[in-house]
Coordinates of C-alpha atoms in Angstrom, one line a residue:
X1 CA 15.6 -5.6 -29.1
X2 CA 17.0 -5.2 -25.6
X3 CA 13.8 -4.4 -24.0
X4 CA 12.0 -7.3 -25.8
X5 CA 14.3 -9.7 -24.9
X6 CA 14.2 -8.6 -21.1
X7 CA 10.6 -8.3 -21.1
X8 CA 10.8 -12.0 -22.6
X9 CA 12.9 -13.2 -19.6
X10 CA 10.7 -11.5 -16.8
X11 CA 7.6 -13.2 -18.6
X12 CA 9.6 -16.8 -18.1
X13 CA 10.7 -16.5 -14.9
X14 CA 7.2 -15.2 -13.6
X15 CA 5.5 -18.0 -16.4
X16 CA 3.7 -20.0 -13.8
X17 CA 2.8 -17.3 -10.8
X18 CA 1.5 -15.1 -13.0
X19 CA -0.6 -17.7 -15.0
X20 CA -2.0 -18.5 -11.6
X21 CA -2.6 -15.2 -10.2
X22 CA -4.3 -14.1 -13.4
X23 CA -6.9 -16.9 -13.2
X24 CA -7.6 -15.1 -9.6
X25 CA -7.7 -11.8 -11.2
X26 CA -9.9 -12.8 -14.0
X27 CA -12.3 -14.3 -11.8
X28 CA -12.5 -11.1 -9.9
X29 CA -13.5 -9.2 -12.5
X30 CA -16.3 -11.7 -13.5
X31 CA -17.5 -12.1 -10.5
X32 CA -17.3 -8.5 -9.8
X33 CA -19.5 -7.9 -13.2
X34 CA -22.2 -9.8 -12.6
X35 CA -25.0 -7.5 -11.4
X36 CA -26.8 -9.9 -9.2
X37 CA -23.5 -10.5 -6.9
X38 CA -22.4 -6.6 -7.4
X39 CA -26.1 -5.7 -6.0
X40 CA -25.5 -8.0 -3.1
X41 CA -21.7 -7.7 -2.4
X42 CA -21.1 -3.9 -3.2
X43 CA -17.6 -5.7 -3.5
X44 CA -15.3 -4.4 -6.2
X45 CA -12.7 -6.9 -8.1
X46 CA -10.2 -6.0 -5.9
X47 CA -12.1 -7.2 -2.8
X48 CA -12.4 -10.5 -4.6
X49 CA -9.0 -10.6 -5.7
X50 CA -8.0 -10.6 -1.9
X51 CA -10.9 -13.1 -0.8
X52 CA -10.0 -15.4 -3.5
X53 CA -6.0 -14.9 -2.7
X54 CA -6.6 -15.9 0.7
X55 CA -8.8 -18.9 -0.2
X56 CA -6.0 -20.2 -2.6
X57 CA -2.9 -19.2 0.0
X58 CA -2.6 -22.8 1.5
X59 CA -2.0 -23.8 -2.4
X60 CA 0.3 -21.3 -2.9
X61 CA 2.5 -22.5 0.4
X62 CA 2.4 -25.5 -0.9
X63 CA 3.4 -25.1 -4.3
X64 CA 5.5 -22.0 -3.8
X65 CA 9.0 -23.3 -5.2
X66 CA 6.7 -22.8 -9.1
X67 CA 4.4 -20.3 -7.9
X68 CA 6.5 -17.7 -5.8
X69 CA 8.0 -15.5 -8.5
X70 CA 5.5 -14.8 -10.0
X71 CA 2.9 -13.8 -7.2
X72 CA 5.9 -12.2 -5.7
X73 CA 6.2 -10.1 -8.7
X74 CA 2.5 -9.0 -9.0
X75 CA 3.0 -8.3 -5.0
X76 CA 5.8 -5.9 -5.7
X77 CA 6.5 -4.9 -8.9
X78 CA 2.9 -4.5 -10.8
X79 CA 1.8 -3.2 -7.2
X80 CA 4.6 -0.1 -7.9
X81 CA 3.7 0.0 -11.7
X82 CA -0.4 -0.1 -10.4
X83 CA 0.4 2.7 -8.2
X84 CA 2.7 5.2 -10.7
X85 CA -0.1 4.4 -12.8
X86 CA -2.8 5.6 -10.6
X87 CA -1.2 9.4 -11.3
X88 CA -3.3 9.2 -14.2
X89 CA -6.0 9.9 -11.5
X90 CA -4.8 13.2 -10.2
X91 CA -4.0 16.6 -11.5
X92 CA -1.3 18.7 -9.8
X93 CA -3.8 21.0 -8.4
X94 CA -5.7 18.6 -6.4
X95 CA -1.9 17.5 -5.2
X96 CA -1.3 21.2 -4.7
X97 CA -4.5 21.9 -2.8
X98 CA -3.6 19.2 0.0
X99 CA -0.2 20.8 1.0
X100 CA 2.0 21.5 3.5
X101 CA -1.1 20.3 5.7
X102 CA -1.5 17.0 4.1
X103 CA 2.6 16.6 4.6
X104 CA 2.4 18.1 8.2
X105 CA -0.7 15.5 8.9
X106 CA 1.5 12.7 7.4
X107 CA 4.6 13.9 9.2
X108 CA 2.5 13.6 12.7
X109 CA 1.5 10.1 11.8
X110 CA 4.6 8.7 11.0
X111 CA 6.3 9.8 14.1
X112 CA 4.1 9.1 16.5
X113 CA 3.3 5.5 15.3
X114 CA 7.0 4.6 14.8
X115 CA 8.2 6.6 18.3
X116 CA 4.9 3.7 20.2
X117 CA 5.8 1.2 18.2
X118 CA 9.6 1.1 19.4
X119 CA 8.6 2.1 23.5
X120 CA 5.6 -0.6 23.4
X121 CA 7.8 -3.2 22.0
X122 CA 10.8 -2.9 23.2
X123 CA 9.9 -1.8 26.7
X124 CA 6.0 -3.6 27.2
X125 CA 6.2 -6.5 24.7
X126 CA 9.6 -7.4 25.4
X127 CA 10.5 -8.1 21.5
X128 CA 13.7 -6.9 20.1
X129 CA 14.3 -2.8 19.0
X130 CA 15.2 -4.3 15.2
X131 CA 11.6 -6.3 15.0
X132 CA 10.0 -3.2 16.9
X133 CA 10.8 -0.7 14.1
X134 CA 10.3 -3.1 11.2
X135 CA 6.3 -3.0 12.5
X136 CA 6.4 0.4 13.4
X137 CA 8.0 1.6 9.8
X138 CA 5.3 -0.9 8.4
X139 CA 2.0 0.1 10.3
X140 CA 3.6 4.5 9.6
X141 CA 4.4 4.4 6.4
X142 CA 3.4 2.1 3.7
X143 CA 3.5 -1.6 5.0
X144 CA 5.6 -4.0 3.1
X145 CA 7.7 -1.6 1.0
X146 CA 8.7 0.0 4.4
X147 CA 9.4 -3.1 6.4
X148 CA 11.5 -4.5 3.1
X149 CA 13.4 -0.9 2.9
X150 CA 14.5 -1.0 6.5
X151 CA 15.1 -4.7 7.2
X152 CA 17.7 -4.3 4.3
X153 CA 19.3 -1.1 5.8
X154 CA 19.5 -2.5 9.4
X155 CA 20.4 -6.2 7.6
X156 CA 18.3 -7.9 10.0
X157 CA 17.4 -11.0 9.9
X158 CA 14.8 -12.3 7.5
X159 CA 12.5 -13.9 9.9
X160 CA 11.9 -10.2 11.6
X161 CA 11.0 -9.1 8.3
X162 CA 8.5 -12.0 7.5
X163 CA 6.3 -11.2 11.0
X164 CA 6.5 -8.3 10.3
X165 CA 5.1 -8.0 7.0
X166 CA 2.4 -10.7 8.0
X167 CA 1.7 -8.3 10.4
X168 CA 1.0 -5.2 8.5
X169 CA -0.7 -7.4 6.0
X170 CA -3.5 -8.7 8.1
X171 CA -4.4 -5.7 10.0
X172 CA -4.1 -3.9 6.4
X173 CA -6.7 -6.3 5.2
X174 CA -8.8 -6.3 7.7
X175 CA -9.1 -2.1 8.1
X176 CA -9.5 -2.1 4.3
X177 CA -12.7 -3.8 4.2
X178 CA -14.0 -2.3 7.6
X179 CA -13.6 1.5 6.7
X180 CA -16.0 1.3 3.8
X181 CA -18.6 -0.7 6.1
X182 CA -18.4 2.0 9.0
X183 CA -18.4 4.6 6.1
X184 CA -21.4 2.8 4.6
X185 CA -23.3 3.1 7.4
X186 CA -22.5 6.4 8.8
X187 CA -20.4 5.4 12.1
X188 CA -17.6 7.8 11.7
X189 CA -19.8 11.2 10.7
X190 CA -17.0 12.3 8.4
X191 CA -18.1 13.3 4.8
X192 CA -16.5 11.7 2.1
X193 CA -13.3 14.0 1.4
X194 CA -12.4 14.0 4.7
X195 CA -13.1 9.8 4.6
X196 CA -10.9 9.8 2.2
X197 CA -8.0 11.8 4.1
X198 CA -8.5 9.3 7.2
X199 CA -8.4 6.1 4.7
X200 CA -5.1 7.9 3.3
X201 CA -3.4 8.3 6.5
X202 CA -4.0 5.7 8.5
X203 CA -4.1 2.6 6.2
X204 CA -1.2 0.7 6.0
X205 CA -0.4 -0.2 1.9
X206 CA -0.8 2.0 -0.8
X207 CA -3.1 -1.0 -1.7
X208 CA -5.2 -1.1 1.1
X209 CA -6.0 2.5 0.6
X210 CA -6.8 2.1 -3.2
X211 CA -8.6 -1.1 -2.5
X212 CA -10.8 0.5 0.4
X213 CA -11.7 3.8 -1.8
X214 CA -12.9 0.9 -4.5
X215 CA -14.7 -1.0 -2.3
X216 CA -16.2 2.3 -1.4
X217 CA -17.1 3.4 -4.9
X218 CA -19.4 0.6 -5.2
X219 CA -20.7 0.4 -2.0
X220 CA -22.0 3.6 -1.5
X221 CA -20.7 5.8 -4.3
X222 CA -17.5 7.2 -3.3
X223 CA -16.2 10.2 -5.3
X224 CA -13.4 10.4 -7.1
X225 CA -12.1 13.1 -5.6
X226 CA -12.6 11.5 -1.9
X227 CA -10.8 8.5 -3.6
X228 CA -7.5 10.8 -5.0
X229 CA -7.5 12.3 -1.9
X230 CA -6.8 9.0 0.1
X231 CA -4.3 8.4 -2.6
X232 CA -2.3 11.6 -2.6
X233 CA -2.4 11.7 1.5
X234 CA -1.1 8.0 1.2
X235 CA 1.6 8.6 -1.1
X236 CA 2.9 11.9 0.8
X237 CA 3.4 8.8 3.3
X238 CA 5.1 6.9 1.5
X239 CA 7.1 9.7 0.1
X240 CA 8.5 10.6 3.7
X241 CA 9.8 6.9 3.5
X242 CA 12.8 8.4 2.3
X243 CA 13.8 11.0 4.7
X244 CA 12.9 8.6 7.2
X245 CA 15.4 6.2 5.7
X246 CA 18.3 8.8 6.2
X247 CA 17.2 10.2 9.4
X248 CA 16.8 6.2 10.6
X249 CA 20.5 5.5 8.7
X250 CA 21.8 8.5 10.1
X251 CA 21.4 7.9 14.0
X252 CA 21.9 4.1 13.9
X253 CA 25.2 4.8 12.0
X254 CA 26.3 7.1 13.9
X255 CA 25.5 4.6 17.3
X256 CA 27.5 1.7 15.5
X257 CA 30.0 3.9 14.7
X258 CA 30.5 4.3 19.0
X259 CA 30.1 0.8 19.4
X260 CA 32.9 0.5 16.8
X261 CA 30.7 -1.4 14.5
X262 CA 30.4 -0.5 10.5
X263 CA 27.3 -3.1 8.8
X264 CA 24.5 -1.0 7.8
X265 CA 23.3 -1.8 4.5
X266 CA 22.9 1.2 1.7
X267 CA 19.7 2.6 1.7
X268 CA 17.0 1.5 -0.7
X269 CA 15.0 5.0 -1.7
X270 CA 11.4 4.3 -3.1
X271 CA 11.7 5.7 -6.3
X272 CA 8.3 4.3 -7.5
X273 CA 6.6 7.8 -5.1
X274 CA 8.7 10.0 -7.2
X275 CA 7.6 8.7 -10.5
X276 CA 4.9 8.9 -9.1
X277 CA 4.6 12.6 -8.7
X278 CA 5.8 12.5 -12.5
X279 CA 2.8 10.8 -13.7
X280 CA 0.6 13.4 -12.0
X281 CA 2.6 16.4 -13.9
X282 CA 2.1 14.8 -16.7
X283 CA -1.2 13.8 -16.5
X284 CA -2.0 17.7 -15.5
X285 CA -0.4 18.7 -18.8
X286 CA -2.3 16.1 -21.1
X287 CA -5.7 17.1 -19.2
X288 CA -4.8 20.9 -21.0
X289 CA -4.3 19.3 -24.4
X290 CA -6.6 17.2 -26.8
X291 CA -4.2 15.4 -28.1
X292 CA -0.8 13.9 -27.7
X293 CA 1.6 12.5 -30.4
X294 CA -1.0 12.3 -32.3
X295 CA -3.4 10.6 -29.8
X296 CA -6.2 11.9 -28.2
X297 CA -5.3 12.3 -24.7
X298 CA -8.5 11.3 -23.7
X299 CA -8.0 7.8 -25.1
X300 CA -4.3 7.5 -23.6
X301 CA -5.5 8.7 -20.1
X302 CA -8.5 5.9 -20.0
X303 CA -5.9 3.4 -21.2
X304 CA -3.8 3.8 -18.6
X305 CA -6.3 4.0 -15.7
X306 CA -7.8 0.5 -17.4
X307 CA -3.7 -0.7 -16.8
X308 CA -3.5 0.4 -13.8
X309 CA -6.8 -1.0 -12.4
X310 CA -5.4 -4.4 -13.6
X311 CA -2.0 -4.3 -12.0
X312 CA -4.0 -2.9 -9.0
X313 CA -6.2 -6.1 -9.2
X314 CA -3.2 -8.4 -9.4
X315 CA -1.2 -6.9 -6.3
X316 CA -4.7 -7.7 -4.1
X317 CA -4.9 -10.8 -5.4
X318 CA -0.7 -11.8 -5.0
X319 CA -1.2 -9.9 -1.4
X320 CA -4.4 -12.7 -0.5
X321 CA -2.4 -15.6 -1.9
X322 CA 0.7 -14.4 0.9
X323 CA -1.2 -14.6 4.1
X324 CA -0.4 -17.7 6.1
X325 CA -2.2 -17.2 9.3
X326 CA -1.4 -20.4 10.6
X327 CA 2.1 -19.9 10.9
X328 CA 2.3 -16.4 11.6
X329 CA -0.1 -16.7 14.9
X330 CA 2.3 -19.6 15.7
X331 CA 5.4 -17.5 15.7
X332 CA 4.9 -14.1 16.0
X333 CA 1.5 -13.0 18.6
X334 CA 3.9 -10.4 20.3
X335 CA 4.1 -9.3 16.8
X336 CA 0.9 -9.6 16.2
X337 CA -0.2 -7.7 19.6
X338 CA 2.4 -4.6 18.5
X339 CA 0.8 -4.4 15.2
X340 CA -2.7 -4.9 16.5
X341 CA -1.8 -2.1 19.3
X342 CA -0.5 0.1 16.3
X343 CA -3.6 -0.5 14.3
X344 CA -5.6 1.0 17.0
X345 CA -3.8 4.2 17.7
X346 CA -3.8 4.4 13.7
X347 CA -7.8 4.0 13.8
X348 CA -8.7 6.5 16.9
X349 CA -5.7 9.1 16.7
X350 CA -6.3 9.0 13.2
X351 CA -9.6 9.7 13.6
X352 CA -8.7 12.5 16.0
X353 CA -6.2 14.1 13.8
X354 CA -8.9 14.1 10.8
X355 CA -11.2 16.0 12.8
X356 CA -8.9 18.8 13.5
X357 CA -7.1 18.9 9.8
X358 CA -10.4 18.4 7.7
X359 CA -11.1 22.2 7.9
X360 CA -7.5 22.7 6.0
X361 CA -7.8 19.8 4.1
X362 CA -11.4 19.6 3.0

């Protein structure tokens, strides 16, 4: 009765934002039906869902005091429930085959991005070390979820964590769409498993990555298997968000604690990654068996790759409807310069890194 009842309460505080973003969502998937646009477009419902978000975003700003809940809660919580889901995907083994290489890869990225973004900010762009890592943690590890988890352990203020957010957003956007197009057209020479590692570790949200491998599918094909491999490289990202957490708690603490000051925040762990990991040895276990409480597994498995499509679907389209351009070149180009210069070394050391791992990884 408890559940129901807080179910119930979610569903009325979120009323109107999600009413709106489902329209959005709904539309994707029609438009993304019809043959004649899918022919045309190779653009999946989650491309839509962002086109359409963005369209709509100067209503949303306007109308936010009704909307923002809601959209906020598609952006965040559906995205996590979307992602979780998307274990239905993978089997342990496929996990397994990636690695300490896929974690050593991951590892490499992460430090290197977060060690340029604090030097080019702090030292070349002149912008503050707390605004510097915010980007950097964003652009490393896994966008939005990263920024939020660190601007509440270094209690910074909230304006830092909106630039840089809208940052990692529109550069996260903008490589999602573009890696299918240069994969489409043969630009990077990488096959499709080891297109799949370089969308993995160098896109910014777990989104982006799941949006590009879709976009991908229907463009030109793209296997599953390139597409779980994105995934699992992503979320071994996202997974070192928590280490990097306590190493990033540990050394700031231990400097405020010499300057005789005691206000960092407790950490926020991203639990979503490890339940994460649960769905997957779960999912390995019902892919052994034909049926599971009675159910064919089959039938469970499909459902909850059809949920997690939809929640998917609404995180693009909540993510579109948050983009204010306007005001975020207005206040933030350094910002925008860091995260554009992170992008970058993202794309061609990425690229780089892909080239020498793919043999291991591939």
């Amino acid at each position: 009765m408890k559940m129901f009842l807080s179910l119930f309460l979610i569903l009325k505080s979120n009323f109107k934002g999600l009413v709106f973003t489902a329209c959005i969502v709904a539309f994707s998937f029609y438009l993304s039906s019809i043959p004649s646009i899918k022919e045309n477009t190779h653009l999946a419902a989650t491309a839509f869902a962002i086109i359409i978000g963005v369209l709509f975003s100067p209503y949303f700003f306007k109308y936010q005091h009704h909307l923002r809940v809601g959209v906020h809660f598609s952006a965040k919580k559906l995205l996590k429930l979307g992602i979780i889901l998307y274990g239905f995907n993978i089997t342990l083994n496929e996990l397994l085959n990636v690695g300490i290489w896929g974690f050593l890869l991951s590892f490499i990225v992460i430090l290197i991005i977060f060690l340029i973004a604090v030097f080019v900010g702090v030292k070349i762009l002149k912008l503050d070390k707390e605004t510097s890592m915010l980007v950097g943690a964003g652009s490393a590890i896994c966008g939005a979820a990263a920024v939020l988890a660190l601007e509440s352990s270094l209690k910074s203020d909230a304006s830092k964590g909106v630039l840089a957010v809208g940052s990692v957003v529109v550069f996260g956007l903008i490589f999602m769409f573009l890696y299918p197009v240069l994969f489409s057209l043969d630009f990077l020479n990488l096959n499709e498993n080891a297109m799949g590692i370089f969308m993995g570790v160098t896109l910014h949200e777990v989104a982006n990555v799941v949006g590009a491998t879709q976009i991908a599918k229907d463009m030109v094909g793209f296997s599953q298997n390139a597409a779980n491999l994105a995934v699992i490289i992503k979320m071994m990202r996202v997974i070192l968000l928590v280490p990097f957490l306590l190493i990033v708690a540990y050394v700031i603490t231990k400097t405020q604690k010499k300057e005789g000051k005691n206000s960092f925040k407790k950490i926020t762990i991203p639990y979503f990654a490890l339940i994460f990991l649960f769905i997957i040895m779960l999912n390995t276990y019902l892919f052994h068996q034909e049926k599971f409480l009675g159910i064919y597994t089959q039938d469970i498995i499909n459902a909850m790759k059809m949920l997690c499509n939809i929640c998917i679907v609404f995180a693009m389209a909540a993510l579109g409807l948050q983009v204010d351009f306007k005001n975020f070149i207005k206040s933030g180009l350094r910002v925008f310069v860091l995260a554009l210069i992170l992008s970058l070394v993202l794309f061609f050391g990425g690229y780089f890194l892909v080239l020498e791992f793919q043999a291991v990884l591939c």
